Structures are given as C-alpha cells and as structure tokens.
Amino acid sequence: MQPFRLFLPESFEEAIQLMKEHGAKPISGGTAVTTLIKEKIFQPTTMVNLRKLEKDHAYIIEENGQIKIGALTTLRDIETSEIVKRNHPVVSNCLSKIASIRIRNVATIGGNLAHADPDLDLPPVLAGLDAHIDIIGEDGERSMDIKEFIQGYYETDLKEGELIKSIKIPIMPDRKGIYLKHRALSEADWPCVGVAAFVDEAPGSVPVVFINSVADTPIMKVEGIQEIFSEGITTEAIDKVGELAADQCEPIGDARGSVWYKRKMAGEFTIRALREITGVGESLI
C-alpha cells in the first residue's frame, strides 16, 4: 500500500472543501475502500476521513413519518435499532446477513450505498421501501429516490464534491417485505443472488421484486408483474413471475455461480419470496 495524505474534517462543509481543493476521495468505515487499496485497484494520493463527523451524523430518528438515518451510522447500529426493528424489520433482517458483526460494526450506511457494488444487500430492500438519499454538496442539498441514485456498476448520481448526508425511509405499516439471500460460498460471503419482495396489505395490491447480483446495479426491478397478477395471485402466477425474473437477469458468472445458475436461483428465490409475503402456496423457506 502506497502512502497517502489523510485529512480529518469536522463538518461536511469542510470535507467538501477539502475534496475540492485536493481532488480527494472520502472514506468513512473504509471496509470497501481499504480492500480496493490493498488489491491496488484504487491508489489514492489524498483522502478525506469522515469519522470526526460521527457525533453529528450517526443517528437514527423518527421524523415526519420517516426513519431518518445519518450517513455515518454503522450497519450494526441500524440492524439493532429498536426504531428500525419496530417499523421495518426487513431492514434489520437484511443487515444481519451482511458479512460479519465485525464488519457491520465499522461499515457505515453512507459508505455502503456510495460504493454501489451490484452485490450489495441493502439497496434492493431500500428500493422496496421507497427510500430517499439526502445529498450535500457545494451548491447545497438535494434528495433523490435510491432507485435513481444507483445508476450502474459502482456508479451513483453523486457529483464531484458531493456526499451522502442521510437516508430517509417512509414508515409504512401496511407494507410487508422480505429479503432472501442465497450464499454459494460461505455464511459471510456476498450474495450469489438476493431477492427483496414487497406487497401492501390493501386489497388489490401487486407485489414488487428487486434483485441484486444479477445486473449492473444491486436494484434490478422485475418488470411485468402487474400483467401476470392481473387476474389474481396464484401459485401458477407466482411461478411465471419467477420465470420472468430469471429471463430479465443479466448476471456475470464468477466463483459464486455460472450465468445459468444465477438465473436459476434468481427465479427460485423470487418464487420463495413471493409465496412468503403473499401467503399463497406452501412456504419454501
């Protein structure tokens, strides 16, 4: 690892100024960035460490019908939060499946989402909950839907000099969700496939499904579900959605599975997730 300069700002404004002046990249928990540095994929000369911002930007609160989470909040703190467990247990459940407790004690939600790895567990769950990302930069603040925020392979809508400030998740008592993660190598591994499925309890509601690890973003939405379920949710219709999910995938074969295997698992876990949240058919989990 080659030496690099490290700045420790005490506010987002100072961090943004340092990033602009030195062309520096930010680092918070560092669980992803340090791996990239060790593997010499990323070789920074200057970095801005955001850890001193924790006192003001590591929090979980209920505000205006939403759960607001500061960008410097660790994944473990979110996982164990009573506010999160009470309102959206699917988020806590998802986080409990990420890596190890040691990693989750350090990794922050802001850094996790800014990384935009297509194998990330949390984005498909946040997409199903209509989460928004609050962004701060030199020109002020803005907010956007997470489904628009992550735009491609390790690519987000963050402009130069911008940082994630917070994440807002609407509190929706009538929305039921599940996240199923299929690991092919080890308990602490990235997903081979992860499926998040959601449905509202209101009559006539149609489920939505988001899948990671099978496209260039971790938020592949299965399209065409409305048409398949137009005459009702049955086991046959759920099976057809599973086929649809498999057909729409564009996975890359790797150590966790071939292209054929990942497609097969995307379809299978879509069926399992939909059966579980709709109560239609025998549970497969």
PDB file of N, CA and C in Angstrom, residues 67-168:
ATOM      1  N   ILE A  67     -38.182   7.241   8.914  1.00  0.00           N
ATOM      2  CA  ILE A  67     -36.982   6.930   9.685  1.00  0.00           C
ATOM      3  C   ILE A  67     -35.835   7.653   8.992  1.00  0.00           C
ATOM      4  N   LYS A  68     -35.170   8.522   9.733  1.00  0.00           N
ATOM      5  CA  LYS A  68     -34.038   9.267   9.173  1.00  0.00           C
ATOM      6  C   LYS A  68     -32.759   8.718   9.782  1.00  0.00           C
ATOM      7  N   ILE A  69     -31.826   8.353   8.909  1.00  0.00           N
ATOM      8  CA  ILE A  69     -30.579   7.725   9.348  1.00  0.00           C
ATOM      9  C   ILE A  69     -29.393   8.546   8.845  1.00  0.00           C
ATOM     10  N   GLY A  70     -28.539   8.980   9.755  1.00  0.00           N
ATOM     11  CA  GLY A  70     -27.352   9.732   9.364  1.00  0.00           C
ATOM     12  C   GLY A  70     -26.372   8.861   8.595  1.00  0.00           C
ATOM     13  N   ALA A  71     -25.683   9.459   7.661  1.00  0.00           N
ATOM     14  CA  ALA A  71     -24.793   8.716   6.770  1.00  0.00           C
ATOM     15  C   ALA A  71     -23.658   7.997   7.480  1.00  0.00           C
ATOM     16  N   LEU A  72     -23.260   8.506   8.666  1.00  0.00           N
ATOM     17  CA  LEU A  72     -22.141   7.904   9.392  1.00  0.00           C
ATOM     18  C   LEU A  72     -22.599   6.834  10.390  1.00  0.00           C
ATOM     19  N   THR A  73     -23.866   6.470  10.352  1.00  0.00           N
ATOM     20  CA  THR A  73     -24.390   5.418  11.220  1.00  0.00           C
ATOM     21  C   THR A  73     -23.898   4.062  10.738  1.00  0.00           C
ATOM     22  N   THR A  74     -23.427   3.225  11.650  1.00  0.00           N
ATOM     23  CA  THR A  74     -22.926   1.914  11.238  1.00  0.00           C
ATOM     24  C   THR A  74     -24.072   0.960  10.915  1.00  0.00           C
ATOM     25  N   LEU A  75     -23.782  -0.013  10.088  1.00  0.00           N
ATOM     26  CA  LEU A  75     -24.786  -1.009   9.727  1.00  0.00           C
ATOM     27  C   LEU A  75     -25.268  -1.780  10.954  1.00  0.00           C
ATOM     28  N   ARG A  76     -24.374  -2.015  11.891  1.00  0.00           N
ATOM     29  CA  ARG A  76     -24.742  -2.741  13.108  1.00  0.00           C
ATOM     30  C   ARG A  76     -25.709  -1.933  13.966  1.00  0.00           C
ATOM     31  N   ASP A  77     -25.481  -0.632  14.069  1.00  0.00           N
ATOM     32  CA  ASP A  77     -26.386   0.209  14.838  1.00  0.00           C
ATOM     33  C   ASP A  77     -27.781   0.236  14.219  1.00  0.00           C
ATOM     34  N   ILE A  78     -27.846   0.228  12.899  1.00  0.00           N
ATOM     35  CA  ILE A  78     -29.151   0.199  12.226  1.00  0.00           C
ATOM     36  C   ILE A  78     -29.815  -1.163  12.434  1.00  0.00           C
ATOM     37  N   GLU A  79     -29.032  -2.205  12.303  1.00  0.00           N
ATOM     38  CA  GLU A  79     -29.539  -3.573  12.491  1.00  0.00           C
ATOM     39  C   GLU A  79     -30.186  -3.756  13.861  1.00  0.00           C
ATOM     40  N   THR A  80     -29.589  -3.193  14.900  1.00  0.00           N
ATOM     41  CA  THR A  80     -30.058  -3.411  16.270  1.00  0.00           C
ATOM     42  C   THR A  80     -30.991  -2.305  16.769  1.00  0.00           C
ATOM     43  N   SER A  81     -31.264  -1.313  15.942  1.00  0.00           N
ATOM     44  CA  SER A  81     -32.111  -0.191  16.341  1.00  0.00           C
ATOM     45  C   SER A  81     -33.550  -0.638  16.587  1.00  0.00           C
ATOM     46  N   GLU A  82     -34.104  -0.256  17.727  1.00  0.00           N
ATOM     47  CA  GLU A  82     -35.499  -0.576  18.023  1.00  0.00           C
ATOM     48  C   GLU A  82     -36.447   0.164  17.087  1.00  0.00           C
ATOM     49  N   ILE A  83     -36.064   1.359  16.672  1.00  0.00           N
ATOM     50  CA  ILE A  83     -36.889   2.119  15.725  1.00  0.00           C
ATOM     51  C   ILE A  83     -37.003   1.361  14.406  1.00  0.00           C
ATOM     52  N   VAL A  84     -35.890   0.849  13.922  1.00  0.00           N
ATOM     53  CA  VAL A  84     -35.882   0.106  12.658  1.00  0.00           C
ATOM     54  C   VAL A  84     -36.613  -1.226  12.816  1.00  0.00           C
ATOM     55  N   LYS A  85     -36.337  -1.945  13.880  1.00  0.00           N
ATOM     56  CA  LYS A  85     -36.990  -3.237  14.105  1.00  0.00           C
ATOM     57  C   LYS A  85     -38.512  -3.099  14.180  1.00  0.00           C
ATOM     58  N   ARG A  86     -38.960  -2.047  14.850  1.00  0.00           N
ATOM     59  CA  ARG A  86     -40.398  -1.856  15.049  1.00  0.00           C
ATOM     60  C   ARG A  86     -41.112  -1.491  13.746  1.00  0.00           C
ATOM     61  N   ASN A  87     -40.480  -0.676  12.931  1.00  0.00           N
ATOM     62  CA  ASN A  87     -41.136  -0.177  11.723  1.00  0.00           C
ATOM     63  C   ASN A  87     -40.828  -0.982  10.468  1.00  0.00           C
ATOM     64  N   HIS A  88     -39.590  -1.413  10.337  1.00  0.00           N
ATOM     65  CA  HIS A  88     -39.195  -2.158   9.137  1.00  0.00           C
ATOM     66  C   HIS A  88     -38.251  -3.301   9.508  1.00  0.00           C
ATOM     67  N   PRO A  89     -38.779  -4.371  10.096  1.00  0.00           N
ATOM     68  CA  PRO A  89     -37.921  -5.493  10.484  1.00  0.00           C
ATOM     69  C   PRO A  89     -37.169  -6.118   9.311  1.00  0.00           C
ATOM     70  N   VAL A  90     -37.681  -5.938   8.093  1.00  0.00           N
ATOM     71  CA  VAL A  90     -36.983  -6.475   6.920  1.00  0.00           C
ATOM     72  C   VAL A  90     -35.599  -5.847   6.776  1.00  0.00           C
ATOM     73  N   VAL A  91     -35.446  -4.591   7.188  1.00  0.00           N
ATOM     74  CA  VAL A  91     -34.135  -3.927   7.114  1.00  0.00           C
ATOM     75  C   VAL A  91     -33.170  -4.558   8.113  1.00  0.00           C
ATOM     76  N   SER A  92     -33.635  -4.757   9.340  1.00  0.00           N
ATOM     77  CA  SER A  92     -32.792  -5.393  10.356  1.00  0.00           C
ATOM     78  C   SER A  92     -32.384  -6.792   9.929  1.00  0.00           C
ATOM     79  N   ASN A  93     -33.345  -7.527   9.391  1.00  0.00           N
ATOM     80  CA  ASN A  93     -33.070  -8.893   8.941  1.00  0.00           C
ATOM     81  C   ASN A  93     -32.044  -8.916   7.822  1.00  0.00           C
ATOM     82  N   CYS A  94     -32.183  -8.001   6.879  1.00  0.00           N
ATOM     83  CA  CYS A  94     -31.234  -7.905   5.766  1.00  0.00           C
ATOM     84  C   CYS A  94     -29.829  -7.611   6.273  1.00  0.00           C
ATOM     85  N   LEU A  95     -29.720  -6.628   7.166  1.00  0.00           N
ATOM     86  CA  LEU A  95     -28.405  -6.234   7.668  1.00  0.00           C
ATOM     87  C   LEU A  95     -27.736  -7.355   8.458  1.00  0.00           C
ATOM     88  N   SER A  96     -28.520  -8.164   9.142  1.00  0.00           N
ATOM     89  CA  SER A  96     -27.948  -9.263   9.929  1.00  0.00           C
ATOM     90  C   SER A  96     -27.261 -10.306   9.055  1.00  0.00           C
ATOM     91  N   LYS A  97     -27.530 -10.266   7.738  1.00  0.00           N
ATOM     92  CA  LYS A  97     -26.963 -11.242   6.810  1.00  0.00           C
ATOM     93  C   LYS A  97     -25.727 -10.725   6.088  1.00  0.00           C
ATOM     94  N   ILE A  98     -25.325  -9.500   6.399  1.00  0.00           N
ATOM     95  CA  ILE A  98     -24.187  -8.901   5.697  1.00  0.00           C
ATOM     96  C   ILE A  98     -22.880  -9.237   6.408  1.00  0.00           C
ATOM     97  N   ALA A  99     -21.976  -9.843   5.686  1.00  0.00           N
ATOM     98  CA  ALA A  99     -20.602 -10.092   6.155  1.00  0.00           C
ATOM     99  C   ALA A  99     -20.580 -10.650   7.578  1.00  0.00           C
ATOM    100  N   SER A 100     -19.906  -9.942   8.493  1.00  0.00           N
ATOM    101  CA  SER A 100     -19.796 -10.372   9.884  1.00  0.00           C
ATOM    102  C   SER A 100     -20.090  -9.189  10.795  1.00  0.00           C
ATOM    103  N   ILE A 101     -20.321  -9.468  12.074  1.00  0.00           N
ATOM    104  CA  ILE A 101     -20.579  -8.381  13.023  1.00  0.00           C
ATOM    105  C   ILE A 101     -19.400  -7.416  13.064  1.00  0.00           C
ATOM    106  N   ARG A 102     -18.209  -7.943  12.957  1.00  0.00           N
ATOM    107  CA  ARG A 102     -17.016  -7.085  12.985  1.00  0.00           C
ATOM    108  C   ARG A 102     -17.047  -6.061  11.844  1.00  0.00           C
ATOM    109  N   ILE A 103     -17.442  -6.503  10.666  1.00  0.00           N
ATOM    110  CA  ILE A 103     -17.564  -5.591   9.528  1.00  0.00           C
ATOM    111  C   ILE A 103     -18.703  -4.601   9.755  1.00  0.00           C
ATOM    112  N   ARG A 104     -19.854  -5.108  10.213  1.00  0.00           N
ATOM    113  CA  ARG A 104     -21.027  -4.250  10.391  1.00  0.00           C
ATOM    114  C   ARG A 104     -20.819  -3.219  11.497  1.00  0.00           C
ATOM    115  N   ASN A 105     -19.928  -3.496  12.431  1.00  0.00           N
ATOM    116  CA  ASN A 105     -19.609  -2.536  13.482  1.00  0.00           C
ATOM    117  C   ASN A 105     -18.819  -1.344  12.964  1.00  0.00           C
ATOM    118  N   VAL A 106     -18.249  -1.468  11.779  1.00  0.00           N
ATOM    119  CA  VAL A 106     -17.397  -0.413  11.217  1.00  0.00           C
ATOM    120  C   VAL A 106     -18.032   0.229   9.980  1.00  0.00           C
ATOM    121  N   ALA A 107     -18.595  -0.588   9.111  1.00  0.00           N
ATOM    122  CA  ALA A 107     -19.160  -0.082   7.854  1.00  0.00           C
ATOM    123  C   ALA A 107     -20.318   0.879   8.119  1.00  0.00           C
ATOM    124  N   THR A 108     -20.377   1.970   7.369  1.00  0.00           N
ATOM    125  CA  THR A 108     -21.454   2.956   7.517  1.00  0.00           C
ATOM    126  C   THR A 108     -22.435   2.853   6.361  1.00  0.00           C
ATOM    127  N   ILE A 109     -23.659   3.285   6.601  1.00  0.00           N
ATOM    128  CA  ILE A 109     -24.666   3.183   5.550  1.00  0.00           C
ATOM    129  C   ILE A 109     -24.348   4.124   4.384  1.00  0.00           C
ATOM    130  N   GLY A 110     -23.783   5.289   4.694  1.00  0.00           N
ATOM    131  CA  GLY A 110     -23.426   6.200   3.616  1.00  0.00           C
ATOM    132  C   GLY A 110     -22.363   5.623   2.706  1.00  0.00           C
ATOM    133  N   GLY A 111     -21.316   5.076   3.306  1.00  0.00           N
ATOM    134  CA  GLY A 111     -20.248   4.470   2.514  1.00  0.00           C
ATOM    135  C   GLY A 111     -20.737   3.252   1.755  1.00  0.00           C
ATOM    136  N   ASN A 112     -21.601   2.464   2.395  1.00  0.00           N
ATOM    137  CA  ASN A 112     -22.140   1.266   1.763  1.00  0.00           C
ATOM    138  C   ASN A 112     -22.887   1.613   0.481  1.00  0.00           C
ATOM    139  N   LEU A 113     -23.779   2.606   0.556  1.00  0.00           N
ATOM    140  CA  LEU A 113     -24.582   2.961  -0.609  1.00  0.00           C
ATOM    141  C   LEU A 113     -23.768   3.684  -1.670  1.00  0.00           C
ATOM    142  N   ALA A 114     -22.804   4.513  -1.253  1.00  0.00           N
ATOM    143  CA  ALA A 114     -21.967   5.231  -2.218  1.00  0.00           C
ATOM    144  C   ALA A 114     -21.074   4.274  -3.001  1.00  0.00           C
ATOM    145  N   HIS A 115     -20.756   3.122  -2.402  1.00  0.00           N
ATOM    146  CA  HIS A 115     -19.912   2.123  -3.067  1.00  0.00           C
ATOM    147  C   HIS A 115     -20.596   1.566  -4.310  1.00  0.00           C
ATOM    148  N   ALA A 116     -21.919   1.367  -4.238  1.00  0.00           N
ATOM    149  CA  ALA A 116     -22.737   0.952  -5.384  1.00  0.00           C
ATOM    150  C   ALA A 116     -22.286  -0.359  -6.027  1.00  0.00           C
ATOM    151  N   ASP A 117     -21.785  -1.257  -5.226  1.00  0.00           N
ATOM    152  CA  ASP A 117     -21.439  -2.586  -5.737  1.00  0.00           C
ATOM    153  C   ASP A 117     -22.724  -3.311  -6.122  1.00  0.00           C
ATOM    154  N   PRO A 118     -22.772  -3.965  -7.273  1.00  0.00           N
ATOM    155  CA  PRO A 118     -24.002  -4.663  -7.686  1.00  0.00           C
ATOM    156  C   PRO A 118     -24.394  -5.824  -6.775  1.00  0.00           C
ATOM    157  N   ASP A 119     -23.479  -6.242  -5.886  1.00  0.00           N
ATOM    158  CA  ASP A 119     -23.785  -7.335  -4.959  1.00  0.00           C
ATOM    159  C   ASP A 119     -24.275  -6.849  -3.588  1.00  0.00           C
ATOM    160  N   LEU A 120     -24.462  -5.545  -3.411  1.00  0.00           N
ATOM    161  CA  LEU A 120     -24.879  -5.028  -2.106  1.00  0.00           C
ATOM    162  C   LEU A 120     -26.240  -5.585  -1.683  1.00  0.00           C
ATOM    163  N   ASP A 121     -26.362  -5.924  -0.406  1.00  0.00           N
ATOM    164  CA  ASP A 121     -27.610  -6.487   0.113  1.00  0.00           C
ATOM    165  C   ASP A 121     -28.693  -5.437   0.344  1.00  0.00           C
ATOM    166  N   LEU A 122     -28.315  -4.288   0.891  1.00  0.00           N
ATOM    167  CA  LEU A 122     -29.303  -3.325   1.368  1.00  0.00           C
ATOM    168  C   LEU A 122     -30.091  -2.585   0.279  1.00  0.00           C
ATOM    169  N   PRO A 123     -29.495  -2.181  -0.839  1.00  0.00           N
ATOM    170  CA  PRO A 123     -30.245  -1.387  -1.821  1.00  0.00           C
ATOM    171  C   PRO A 123     -31.568  -1.983  -2.312  1.00  0.00           C
ATOM    172  N   PRO A 124     -31.668  -3.281  -2.622  1.00  0.00           N
ATOM    173  CA  PRO A 124     -32.979  -3.770  -3.071  1.00  0.00           C
ATOM    174  C   PRO A 124     -34.056  -3.662  -2.000  1.00  0.00           C
ATOM    175  N   VAL A 125     -33.650  -3.776  -0.740  1.00  0.00           N
ATOM    176  CA  VAL A 125     -34.607  -3.618   0.364  1.00  0.00           C
ATOM    177  C   VAL A 125     -35.039  -2.161   0.469  1.00  0.00           C
ATOM    178  N   LEU A 126     -34.092  -1.243   0.406  1.00  0.00           N
ATOM    179  CA  LEU A 126     -34.423   0.181   0.475  1.00  0.00           C
ATOM    180  C   LEU A 126     -35.255   0.612  -0.730  1.00  0.00           C
ATOM    181  N   ALA A 127     -35.009   0.007  -1.875  1.00  0.00           N
ATOM    182  CA  ALA A 127     -35.807   0.328  -3.064  1.00  0.00           C
ATOM    183  C   ALA A 127     -37.269  -0.059  -2.856  1.00  0.00           C
ATOM    184  N   GLY A 128     -37.481  -1.222  -2.251  1.00  0.00           N
ATOM    185  CA  GLY A 128     -38.842  -1.678  -1.994  1.00  0.00           C
ATOM    186  C   GLY A 128     -39.558  -0.864  -0.941  1.00  0.00           C
ATOM    187  N   LEU A 129     -38.807  -0.077  -0.172  1.00  0.00           N
ATOM    188  CA  LEU A 129     -39.389   0.775   0.874  1.00  0.00           C
ATOM    189  C   LEU A 129     -39.406   2.253   0.463  1.00  0.00           C
ATOM    190  N   ASP A 130     -39.133   2.511  -0.811  1.00  0.00           N
ATOM    191  CA  ASP A 130     -39.183   3.878  -1.360  1.00  0.00           C
ATOM    192  C   ASP A 130     -38.254   4.834  -0.619  1.00  0.00           C
ATOM    193  N   ALA A 131     -37.081   4.363  -0.251  1.00  0.00           N
ATOM    194  CA  ALA A 131     -36.119   5.198   0.470  1.00  0.00           C
ATOM    195  C   ALA A 131     -35.546   6.294  -0.425  1.00  0.00           C
ATOM    196  N   HIS A 132     -35.192   7.411   0.215  1.00  0.00           N
ATOM    197  CA  HIS A 132     -34.561   8.519  -0.489  1.00  0.00           C
ATOM    198  C   HIS A 132     -33.198   8.832   0.136  1.00  0.00           C
ATOM    199  N   ILE A 133     -32.296   9.307  -0.702  1.00  0.00           N
ATOM    200  CA  ILE A 133     -30.942   9.657  -0.285  1.00  0.00           C
ATOM    201  C   ILE A 133     -30.818  11.182  -0.253  1.00  0.00           C
ATOM    202  N   ASP A 134     -30.418  11.721   0.893  1.00  0.00           N
ATOM    203  CA  ASP A 134     -30.145  13.157   1.006  1.00  0.00           C
ATOM    204  C   ASP A 134     -28.669  13.389   0.717  1.00  0.00           C
ATOM    205  N   ILE A 135     -28.408  14.297  -0.206  1.00  0.00           N
ATOM    206  CA  ILE A 135     -27.046  14.559  -0.684  1.00  0.00           C
ATOM    207  C   ILE A 135     -26.675  16.007  -0.382  1.00  0.00           C
ATOM    208  N   ILE A 136     -25.440  16.216   0.060  1.00  0.00           N
ATOM    209  CA  ILE A 136     -24.955  17.568   0.335  1.00  0.00           C
ATOM    210  C   ILE A 136     -23.715  17.839  -0.509  1.00  0.00           C
ATOM    211  N   GLY A 137     -23.645  19.056  -1.031  1.00  0.00           N
ATOM    212  CA  GLY A 137     -22.503  19.457  -1.845  1.00  0.00           C
ATOM    213  C   GLY A 137     -22.274  20.950  -1.748  1.00  0.00           C
ATOM    214  N   GLU A 138     -21.389  21.444  -2.558  1.00  0.00           N
ATOM    215  CA  GLU A 138     -21.028  22.866  -2.521  1.00  0.00           C
ATOM    216  C   GLU A 138     -22.224  23.758  -2.836  1.00  0.00           C
ATOM    217  N   ASP A 139     -23.142  23.253  -3.667  1.00  0.00           N
ATOM    218  CA  ASP A 139     -24.298  24.051  -4.078  1.00  0.00           C
ATOM    219  C   ASP A 139     -25.519  23.848  -3.186  1.00  0.00           C
ATOM    220  N   GLY A 140     -25.353  23.130  -2.082  1.00  0.00           N
ATOM    221  CA  GLY A 140     -26.475  22.917  -1.184  1.00  0.00           C
ATOM    222  C   GLY A 140     -26.864  21.457  -1.071  1.00  0.00           C
ATOM    223  N   GLU A 141     -28.138  21.212  -0.762  1.00  0.00           N
ATOM    224  CA  GLU A 141     -28.610  19.853  -0.552  1.00  0.00           C
ATOM    225  C   GLU A 141     -29.689  19.477  -1.549  1.00  0.00           C
ATOM    226  N   ARG A 142     -29.791  18.193  -1.816  1.00  0.00           N
ATOM    227  CA  ARG A 142     -30.836  17.659  -2.684  1.00  0.00           C
ATOM    228  C   ARG A 142     -31.186  16.252  -2.229  1.00  0.00           C
ATOM    229  N   SER A 143     -32.322  15.757  -2.687  1.00  0.00           N
ATOM    230  CA  SER A 143     -32.773  14.432  -2.290  1.00  0.00           C
ATOM    231  C   SER A 143     -33.237  13.671  -3.517  1.00  0.00           C
ATOM    232  N   MET A 144     -32.996  12.366  -3.538  1.00  0.00           N
ATOM    233  CA  MET A 144     -33.446  11.575  -4.677  1.00  0.00           C
ATOM    234  C   MET A 144     -33.753  10.144  -4.282  1.00  0.00           C
ATOM    235  N   ASP A 145     -34.622   9.521  -5.046  1.00  0.00           N
ATOM    236  CA  ASP A 145     -35.012   8.135  -4.834  1.00  0.00           C
ATOM    237  C   ASP A 145     -33.788   7.234  -5.008  1.00  0.00           C
ATOM    238  N   ILE A 146     -33.646   6.235  -4.145  1.00  0.00           N
ATOM    239  CA  ILE A 146     -32.488   5.345  -4.253  1.00  0.00           C
ATOM    240  C   ILE A 146     -32.470   4.614  -5.585  1.00  0.00           C
ATOM    241  N   LYS A 147     -33.633   4.387  -6.169  1.00  0.00           N
ATOM    242  CA  LYS A 147     -33.680   3.673  -7.452  1.00  0.00           C
ATOM    243  C   LYS A 147     -33.049   4.494  -8.568  1.00  0.00           C
ATOM    244  N   GLU A 148     -32.995   5.807  -8.388  1.00  0.00           N
ATOM    245  CA  GLU A 148     -32.340   6.679  -9.357  1.00  0.00           C
ATOM    246  C   GLU A 148     -30.909   7.000  -8.940  1.00  0.00           C
ATOM    247  N   PHE A 149     -30.645   6.901  -7.648  1.00  0.00           N
ATOM    248  CA  PHE A 149     -29.316   7.244  -7.118  1.00  0.00           C
ATOM    249  C   PHE A 149     -28.245   6.280  -7.622  1.00  0.00           C
ATOM    250  N   ILE A 150     -28.514   4.975  -7.553  1.00  0.00           N
ATOM    251  CA  ILE A 150     -27.542   3.989  -8.050  1.00  0.00           C
ATOM    252  C   ILE A 150     -27.811   3.783  -9.532  1.00  0.00           C
ATOM    253  N   GLN A 151     -26.819   4.132 -10.356  1.00  0.00           N
ATOM    254  CA  GLN A 151     -27.059   4.212 -11.799  1.00  0.00           C
ATOM    255  C   GLN A 151     -26.356   3.153 -12.629  1.00  0.00           C
ATOM    256  N   GLY A 152     -25.386   2.477 -12.059  1.00  0.00           N
ATOM    257  CA  GLY A 152     -24.667   1.485 -12.838  1.00  0.00           C
ATOM    258  C   GLY A 152     -23.612   0.797 -12.001  1.00  0.00           C
ATOM    259  N   TYR A 153     -22.723   0.117 -12.644  1.00  0.00           N
ATOM    260  CA  TYR A 153     -21.676  -0.667 -11.995  1.00  0.00           C
ATOM    261  C   TYR A 153     -20.743   0.255 -11.213  1.00  0.00           C
ATOM    262  N   TYR A 154     -20.828   0.239  -9.875  1.00  0.00           N
ATOM    263  CA  TYR A 154     -20.074   1.136  -8.997  1.00  0.00           C
ATOM    264  C   TYR A 154     -20.300   2.614  -9.338  1.00  0.00           C
ATOM    265  N   GLU A 155     -21.484   2.930  -9.828  1.00  0.00           N
ATOM    266  CA  GLU A 155     -21.769   4.293 -10.283  1.00  0.00           C
ATOM    267  C   GLU A 155     -23.024   4.835  -9.600  1.00  0.00           C
ATOM    268  N   THR A 156     -22.917   6.048  -9.059  1.00  0.00           N
ATOM    269  CA  THR A 156     -24.055   6.703  -8.436  1.00  0.00           C
ATOM    270  C   THR A 156     -24.249   8.089  -9.054  1.00  0.00           C
ATOM    271  N   ASP A 157     -25.274   8.783  -8.583  1.00  0.00           N
ATOM    272  CA  ASP A 157     -25.549  10.134  -9.072  1.00  0.00           C
ATOM    273  C   ASP A 157     -24.749  11.190  -8.310  1.00  0.00           C
ATOM    274  N   LEU A 158     -23.876  10.778  -7.405  1.00  0.00           N
ATOM    275  CA  LEU A 158     -23.047  11.739  -6.678  1.00  0.00           C
ATOM    276  C   LEU A 158     -22.133  12.485  -7.643  1.00  0.00           C
ATOM    277  N   LYS A 159     -22.201  13.797  -7.587  1.00  0.00           N
ATOM    278  CA  LYS A 159     -21.318  14.623  -8.403  1.00  0.00           C
ATOM    279  C   LYS A 159     -20.015  14.870  -7.642  1.00  0.00           C
ATOM    280  N   GLU A 160     -19.022  15.392  -8.345  1.00  0.00           N
ATOM    281  CA  GLU A 160     -17.741  15.688  -7.702  1.00  0.00           C
ATOM    282  C   GLU A 160     -17.955  16.648  -6.526  1.00  0.00           C
ATOM    283  N   GLY A 161     -17.424  16.292  -5.366  1.00  0.00           N
ATOM    284  CA  GLY A 161     -17.564  17.144  -4.200  1.00  0.00           C
ATOM    285  C   GLY A 161     -18.850  16.948  -3.423  1.00  0.00           C
ATOM    286  N   GLU A 162     -19.659  15.941  -3.792  1.00  0.00           N
ATOM    287  CA  GLU A 162     -20.896  15.680  -3.064  1.00  0.00           C
ATOM    288  C   GLU A 162     -20.733  14.464  -2.145  1.00  0.00           C
ATOM    289  N   LEU A 163     -21.528  14.458  -1.074  1.00  0.00           N
ATOM    290  CA  LEU A 163     -21.518  13.367  -0.109  1.00  0.00           C
ATOM    291  C   LEU A 163     -22.952  12.992   0.266  1.00  0.00           C
ATOM    292  N   ILE A 164     -23.143  11.750   0.646  1.00  0.00           N
ATOM    293  CA  ILE A 164     -24.425  11.358   1.217  1.00  0.00           C
ATOM    294  C   ILE A 164     -24.509  11.929   2.629  1.00  0.00           C
ATOM    295  N   LYS A 165     -25.619  12.589   2.943  1.00  0.00           N
ATOM    296  CA  LYS A 165     -25.803  13.178   4.273  1.00  0.00           C
ATOM    297  C   LYS A 165     -26.706  12.313   5.154  1.00  0.00           C
ATOM    298  N   SER A 166     -27.769  11.782   4.567  1.00  0.00           N
ATOM    299  CA  SER A 166     -28.691  10.947   5.337  1.00  0.00           C
ATOM    300  C   SER A 166     -29.548  10.108   4.402  1.00  0.00           C
ATOM    301  N   ILE A 167     -30.254   9.156   4.994  1.00  0.00           N
ATOM    302  CA  ILE A 167     -31.173   8.280   4.267  1.00  0.00           C
ATOM    303  C   ILE A 167     -32.518   8.365   4.963  1.00  0.00           C
ATOM    304  N   LYS A 168     -33.585   8.502   4.185  1.00  0.00           N
ATOM    305  CA  LYS A 168     -34.930   8.591   4.736  1.00  0.00           C
ATOM    306  C   LYS A 168     -35.780   7.424   4.218  1.00  0.00           C
TER     307      LYS A 168
END
